[in-house]
Amino acid sequence: MTRQRPLRIGLALGSGSARGWSHVGVIRGLLRAGIEPEIVCGTSIGALVGAAYAAGEFERLEPWVASLTRQSVMSLVDLKLSAGMVEGRKLQEYFRAHFADPGIERLRLPFACVATELDSGREVWLREGSVIDAVRASIALPGLFTPVVRDGRLLVDGGLVNPVPVSLCRAMGADVVIAVDLNHDLVARHRRAEPASARGGRKRAVPAGARSLESLWSRLWPTSDEPQSLPMPSMLGVLAASLNIMQMRITNSRLAGEPADVVVRPRVGGIGPLDYHRGEVAIAEGLRAVEQALPMLHELLP
């Protein structure tokens, strides 16, 4: 039987905090290979990158991610220390000021993202309304971002229930799903030493006003490019490692029950959860992962 229409390609971008900047490299690699996803779904950081691509803002997002420094990342942090360390209002305001938000229903491509209802643990699919508000709910990592109130429900990070949203892509009509898993190499893997040049570029001066905030932040959640002299991790380091274990196991379980047609796995286990200033490193890993997956992709998508 001859297929009457071309295959609809879906892209399921997984959760992974700062590791998620590798999604930018994955999308760039797919586009270079002539593969253009028509349906985009994301969880957590995957929701942020996927929304930018679906909105036609990818060409602006990529250089912004590559240019991030510790200083610019810290400028988007608003400490709250109530139901979460970060309120997230500064981040929302930044994206509203710099990126278009026509509403999910009017994006260039079909898009949806995943959040978790805190009270019930139910998976919530966000498919309408403000793009920025939906993404903010999807990235509400427990302990880091405060939960989001939406339609009378408290929503937190979608990675708690569906770290790589293949099922959502299928439900939206994708014939072929390319999934990006950022959680496969997080546990029981020794981090490789990297030269300082690969750790986010040259060090830049930090204004005095931001120094105390960064000092508190680094004590609570050290980044991977800071030397660790003590074996005991920070409080949030323990939380991060625990979440990594949980997300890796949930990801493996969900992908086994709801397999994607192709899984792209950037090797980003050495990027810390708050290493958002290492965008160039993550993007390069995303590009490399796509290059490795190209033979399978070309076989699947003639």
CSV table of C-alpha atoms in Angstrom, one decimal:
chain,number,residue,atom,x,y,z
A,1,MET,CA,0.0,0.0,0.0
A,2,THR,CA,1.4,3.4,-1.0
A,3,ARG,CA,1.5,6.1,1.6
A,4,GLN,CA,-0.6,9.1,0.5
A,5,ARG,CA,1.4,11.8,2.4
A,6,PRO,CA,4.9,12.3,3.7
A,7,LEU,CA,5.8,11.1,7.1
A,8,ARG,CA,5.3,13.7,9.8
A,9,ILE,CA,8.4,14.0,11.9
A,10,GLY,CA,8.0,14.7,15.6
A,11,LEU,CA,10.8,15.9,17.9
A,12,ALA,CA,10.6,15.0,21.6
A,13,LEU,CA,13.1,17.1,23.6
A,14,GLY,CA,13.8,15.7,27.1
A,15,SER,CA,14.5,17.2,30.5
A,16,GLY,CA,17.9,17.9,31.9
A,17,SER,CA,18.4,21.4,33.2
A,18,ALA,CA,21.6,23.0,31.8
A,19,ARG,CA,22.3,19.8,29.8
A,20,GLY,CA,19.3,20.8,27.7
A,21,TRP,CA,21.3,23.4,25.8
A,22,SER,CA,22.5,20.4,23.8
A,23,HIS,CA,19.0,20.4,22.3
A,24,VAL,CA,20.1,23.5,20.4
A,25,GLY,CA,22.9,21.5,18.8
A,26,VAL,CA,20.6,18.6,18.0
A,27,ILE,CA,18.2,20.9,16.2
A,28,ARG,CA,21.0,22.6,14.3
A,29,GLY,CA,22.4,19.2,13.3
A,30,LEU,CA,19.0,17.9,12.1
A,31,LEU,CA,18.5,21.1,10.0
A,32,ARG,CA,21.9,20.8,8.4
A,33,ALA,CA,21.0,17.2,7.5
A,34,GLY,CA,17.8,18.4,5.8
A,35,ILE,CA,15.6,16.9,8.5
A,36,GLU,CA,12.9,19.4,9.6
A,37,PRO,CA,10.6,18.3,12.5
A,38,GLU,CA,7.0,19.3,12.0
A,39,ILE,CA,5.8,18.6,15.5
A,40,VAL,CA,7.7,19.6,18.6
A,41,CYS,CA,7.2,18.5,22.2
A,42,GLY,CA,9.4,19.2,25.2
A,43,THR,CA,9.8,18.6,28.9
A,44,SER,CA,11.5,21.1,31.2
A,45,ILE,CA,14.5,22.6,29.4
A,46,GLY,CA,13.3,20.7,26.3
A,47,ALA,CA,10.1,22.7,26.4
A,48,LEU,CA,12.1,26.0,26.4
A,49,VAL,CA,14.2,25.1,23.4
A,50,GLY,CA,11.3,23.4,21.6
A,51,ALA,CA,9.1,26.4,22.0
A,52,ALA,CA,11.8,28.7,20.5
A,53,TYR,CA,12.1,26.4,17.5
A,54,ALA,CA,8.3,26.1,17.1
A,55,ALA,CA,7.9,29.9,17.3
A,56,GLY,CA,10.5,30.5,14.6
A,57,GLU,CA,12.9,32.0,17.2
A,58,PHE,CA,15.6,29.4,16.9
A,59,GLU,CA,18.1,31.6,15.0
A,60,ARG,CA,17.9,34.1,17.9
A,61,LEU,CA,18.0,31.5,20.7
A,62,GLU,CA,21.2,29.8,19.5
A,63,PRO,CA,23.6,32.8,19.7
A,64,TRP,CA,22.0,33.8,23.1
A,65,VAL,CA,22.6,30.4,24.6
A,66,ALA,CA,26.2,30.4,23.3
A,67,SER,CA,26.9,33.8,24.7
A,68,LEU,CA,25.7,33.1,28.3
A,69,THR,CA,28.2,33.6,31.1
A,70,ARG,CA,27.9,33.1,34.8
A,71,GLN,CA,27.2,36.7,35.2
A,72,SER,CA,24.4,36.9,32.7
A,73,VAL,CA,22.8,33.7,34.1
A,74,MET,CA,22.9,35.1,37.7
A,75,SER,CA,21.3,38.3,36.4
A,76,LEU,CA,18.2,36.2,35.7
A,77,VAL,CA,18.0,34.7,39.2
A,78,ASP,CA,15.5,36.1,41.7
A,79,LEU,CA,16.0,34.3,45.0
A,80,LYS,CA,12.8,33.5,46.9
A,81,LEU,CA,13.6,30.6,49.3
A,82,SER,CA,9.9,29.8,49.7
A,83,ALA,CA,8.6,26.7,47.9
A,84,GLY,CA,11.7,27.0,45.7
A,85,MET,CA,14.9,28.9,45.6
A,86,VAL,CA,14.1,30.9,42.5
A,87,GLU,CA,10.8,32.7,41.8
A,88,GLY,CA,11.3,32.7,38.0
A,89,ARG,CA,9.7,36.1,37.4
A,90,LYS,CA,12.9,37.7,36.1
A,91,LEU,CA,13.3,34.8,33.6
A,92,GLN,CA,9.7,35.2,32.4
A,93,GLU,CA,10.1,39.0,32.0
A,94,TYR,CA,13.3,38.5,30.0
A,95,PHE,CA,11.7,36.2,27.5
A,96,ARG,CA,8.6,38.3,27.2
A,97,ALA,CA,10.9,41.3,26.4
A,98,HIS,CA,13.1,39.5,23.9
A,99,PHE,CA,11.1,36.7,22.3
A,100,ALA,CA,7.6,36.6,20.7
A,101,ASP,CA,4.8,34.8,22.5
A,102,PRO,CA,1.8,34.6,20.1
A,103,GLY,CA,0.2,31.8,22.1
A,104,ILE,CA,0.8,28.0,21.7
A,105,GLU,CA,-2.2,27.8,19.2
A,106,ARG,CA,-0.6,30.3,16.8
A,107,LEU,CA,3.0,29.0,16.8
A,108,ARG,CA,4.7,28.2,13.4
A,109,LEU,CA,4.6,24.5,14.3
A,110,PRO,CA,2.4,22.4,16.5
A,111,PHE,CA,3.9,22.5,20.0
A,112,ALA,CA,3.1,21.1,23.5
A,113,CYS,CA,5.0,20.6,26.7
A,114,VAL,CA,4.7,18.5,29.8
A,115,ALA,CA,4.2,19.5,33.5
A,116,THR,CA,3.3,17.6,36.6
A,117,GLU,CA,0.4,18.3,38.9
A,118,LEU,CA,2.0,18.6,42.3
A,119,ASP,CA,-1.0,17.4,44.4
A,120,SER,CA,-1.9,14.3,42.4
A,121,GLY,CA,1.3,13.5,40.5
A,122,ARG,CA,-0.6,13.5,37.2
A,123,GLU,CA,1.0,14.2,33.9
A,124,VAL,CA,-0.3,17.5,32.4
A,125,TRP,CA,0.0,18.3,28.7
A,126,LEU,CA,0.1,22.1,28.0
A,127,ARG,CA,-1.2,22.7,24.5
A,128,GLU,CA,-2.8,26.2,24.7
A,129,GLY,CA,-2.3,29.6,26.1
A,130,SER,CA,0.8,31.6,26.8
A,131,VAL,CA,4.0,29.9,25.5
A,132,ILE,CA,6.2,31.5,28.2
A,133,ASP,CA,3.8,30.5,31.0
A,134,ALA,CA,3.6,26.9,29.8
A,135,VAL,CA,7.4,26.7,29.6
A,136,ARG,CA,7.7,28.2,33.0
A,137,ALA,CA,5.5,25.5,34.5
A,138,SER,CA,7.4,22.7,32.6
A,139,ILE,CA,10.8,23.9,34.0
A,140,ALA,CA,9.6,24.3,37.6
A,141,LEU,CA,12.2,21.9,39.0
A,142,PRO,CA,11.3,21.1,42.6
A,143,GLY,CA,13.6,22.7,45.1
A,144,LEU,CA,14.9,25.2,42.5
A,145,PHE,CA,11.9,27.0,40.9
A,146,THR,CA,8.7,27.7,42.7
A,147,PRO,CA,5.6,25.8,41.4
A,148,VAL,CA,3.2,27.5,38.9
A,149,VAL,CA,-0.5,28.0,39.5
A,150,ARG,CA,-2.4,27.2,36.4
A,151,ASP,CA,-6.2,26.5,36.1
A,152,GLY,CA,-6.3,26.0,39.9
A,153,ARG,CA,-3.5,23.5,40.0
A,154,LEU,CA,0.0,23.7,41.2
A,155,LEU,CA,2.4,22.5,38.4
A,156,VAL,CA,6.0,21.5,38.6
A,157,ASP,CA,8.6,20.1,36.3
A,158,GLY,CA,7.3,17.6,33.8
A,159,GLY,CA,10.5,15.5,34.1
A,160,LEU,CA,9.0,14.0,37.2
A,161,VAL,CA,6.6,12.0,35.1
A,162,ASN,CA,7.6,12.1,31.4
A,163,PRO,CA,11.2,13.2,30.9
A,164,VAL,CA,11.2,12.5,27.2
A,165,PRO,CA,7.7,13.1,25.8
A,166,VAL,CA,7.4,10.6,23.0
A,167,SER,CA,3.8,9.8,23.9
A,168,LEU,CA,2.8,13.4,23.5
A,169,CYS,CA,4.5,13.6,20.1
A,170,ARG,CA,2.6,10.5,19.0
A,171,ALA,CA,-0.7,11.9,20.3
A,172,MET,CA,-0.2,15.1,18.3
A,173,GLY,CA,0.1,13.1,15.1
A,174,ALA,CA,3.8,12.3,14.6
A,175,ASP,CA,4.5,9.3,12.4
A,176,VAL,CA,8.2,9.2,13.2
A,177,VAL,CA,9.5,10.4,16.6
A,178,ILE,CA,13.1,11.5,17.2
A,179,ALA,CA,13.7,11.6,20.9
A,180,VAL,CA,16.5,13.4,22.7
A,181,ASP,CA,17.5,11.7,26.0
A,182,LEU,CA,19.8,13.8,28.2
A,183,ASN,CA,19.6,11.4,31.2
A,184,HIS,CA,21.3,8.2,30.0
A,185,ASP,CA,24.8,8.9,31.4
A,186,LEU,CA,24.2,10.6,34.7
A,187,VAL,CA,24.7,7.8,37.1
A,188,ALA,CA,27.8,5.6,37.8
A,189,ARG,CA,29.9,7.6,35.3
A,190,HIS,CA,33.2,9.2,36.2
A,191,ARG,CA,33.4,12.8,34.8
A,192,ARG,CA,36.2,13.4,32.4
A,193,ALA,CA,38.6,16.2,33.1
A,194,GLU,CA,38.1,19.0,30.7
A,195,PRO,CA,40.5,21.9,29.8
A,196,ALA,CA,39.5,25.3,31.2
A,197,SER,CA,38.9,26.5,27.6
A,198,ALA,CA,36.0,24.1,27.3
A,199,ARG,CA,34.3,25.3,30.5
A,200,GLY,CA,32.4,28.3,29.3
A,201,GLY,CA,35.1,30.5,27.9
A,202,ARG,CA,37.2,33.2,29.6
A,203,LYS,CA,36.4,34.3,33.1
A,204,ARG,CA,34.8,37.7,33.3
A,205,ALA,CA,34.7,40.2,36.1
A,206,VAL,CA,31.6,40.0,38.4
A,207,PRO,CA,30.1,43.2,39.7
A,208,ALA,CA,30.2,43.6,43.4
A,209,GLY,CA,26.4,43.7,43.7
A,210,ALA,CA,26.2,40.2,42.2
A,211,ARG,CA,29.2,38.7,44.1
A,212,SER,CA,27.3,37.9,47.3
A,213,LEU,CA,24.4,36.3,45.4
A,214,GLU,CA,26.8,34.2,43.4
A,215,SER,CA,28.7,33.2,46.5
A,216,LEU,CA,25.5,32.0,48.2
A,217,TRP,CA,24.5,30.2,45.0
A,218,SER,CA,27.8,28.4,44.6
A,219,ARG,CA,27.8,27.2,48.2
A,220,LEU,CA,24.3,25.8,47.9
A,221,TRP,CA,24.8,24.3,44.4
A,222,PRO,CA,28.4,24.2,43.2
A,223,THR,CA,28.9,24.0,39.4
A,224,SER,CA,30.9,21.2,37.8
A,225,ASP,CA,33.8,23.5,36.8
A,226,GLU,CA,34.6,24.5,40.4
A,227,PRO,CA,37.2,22.4,42.2
A,228,GLN,CA,35.6,20.0,44.8
A,229,SER,CA,38.0,19.4,47.7
A,230,LEU,CA,35.5,17.7,50.0
A,231,PRO,CA,33.7,14.5,49.3
A,232,MET,CA,30.5,15.7,50.9
A,233,PRO,CA,28.2,17.3,48.4
A,234,SER,CA,26.1,20.4,49.1
A,235,MET,CA,22.4,20.1,50.1
A,236,LEU,CA,21.2,20.9,46.6
A,237,GLY,CA,23.9,18.7,45.2
A,238,VAL,CA,22.3,15.8,47.0
A,239,LEU,CA,18.9,16.8,45.6
A,240,ALA,CA,20.3,17.1,42.1
A,241,ALA,CA,21.9,13.7,42.2
A,242,SER,CA,18.7,12.2,43.6
A,243,LEU,CA,16.7,13.8,40.8
A,244,ASN,CA,19.2,12.5,38.3
A,245,ILE,CA,18.7,8.9,39.5
A,246,MET,CA,15.0,9.3,39.4
A,247,GLN,CA,14.9,10.9,35.9
A,248,MET,CA,17.3,8.3,34.4
A,249,ARG,CA,15.1,5.4,35.7
A,250,ILE,CA,11.9,7.1,34.6
A,251,THR,CA,13.3,7.9,31.2
A,252,ASN,CA,14.4,4.3,30.7
A,253,SER,CA,11.0,3.0,31.8
A,254,ARG,CA,9.0,5.4,29.6
A,255,LEU,CA,11.2,4.8,26.5
A,256,ALA,CA,10.9,1.1,26.9
A,257,GLY,CA,7.1,1.3,27.0
A,258,GLU,CA,6.8,4.1,24.5
A,259,PRO,CA,9.8,3.7,22.2
A,260,ALA,CA,10.9,6.4,19.9
A,261,ASP,CA,11.9,5.6,16.3
A,262,VAL,CA,15.3,7.2,16.9
A,263,VAL,CA,16.9,8.2,20.2
A,264,VAL,CA,19.6,10.8,20.1
A,265,ARG,CA,21.8,10.8,23.2
A,266,PRO,CA,24.2,13.7,23.7
A,267,ARG,CA,27.0,12.9,26.2
A,268,VAL,CA,26.4,15.7,28.6
A,269,GLY,CA,26.6,13.9,32.0
A,270,GLY,CA,29.6,16.1,32.8
A,271,ILE,CA,27.6,19.3,32.6
A,272,GLY,CA,26.2,20.3,36.0
A,273,PRO,CA,22.5,21.1,36.5
A,274,LEU,CA,23.2,24.8,36.8
A,275,ASP,CA,26.0,25.1,34.2
A,276,TYR,CA,23.9,27.3,31.9
A,277,HIS,CA,27.0,29.3,31.1
A,278,ARG,CA,28.4,26.2,29.2
A,279,GLY,CA,26.1,26.5,26.3
A,280,GLU,CA,28.8,26.2,23.6
A,281,VAL,CA,30.0,22.9,25.1
A,282,ALA,CA,26.4,21.5,25.3
A,283,ILE,CA,25.6,22.6,21.7
A,284,ALA,CA,28.8,20.9,20.4
A,285,GLU,CA,27.7,17.6,22.1
A,286,GLY,CA,24.3,17.9,20.5
A,287,LEU,CA,25.8,18.3,17.1
A,288,ARG,CA,28.1,15.3,17.7
A,289,ALA,CA,25.2,13.1,18.8
A,290,VAL,CA,23.2,13.9,15.7
A,291,GLU,CA,26.2,13.0,13.5
A,292,GLN,CA,26.3,9.6,15.1
A,293,ALA,CA,22.6,9.1,14.6
A,294,LEU,CA,22.5,10.2,10.9
A,295,PRO,CA,22.9,6.7,9.4
A,296,MET,CA,19.8,5.5,11.3
A,297,LEU,CA,17.9,8.7,10.5
A,298,HIS,CA,18.6,8.5,6.8
A,299,GLU,CA,17.6,4.9,6.7
A,300,LEU,CA,14.3,5.8,8.4
A,301,LEU,CA,13.7,9.0,6.5
A,302,PRO,CA,14.6,8.4,2.8
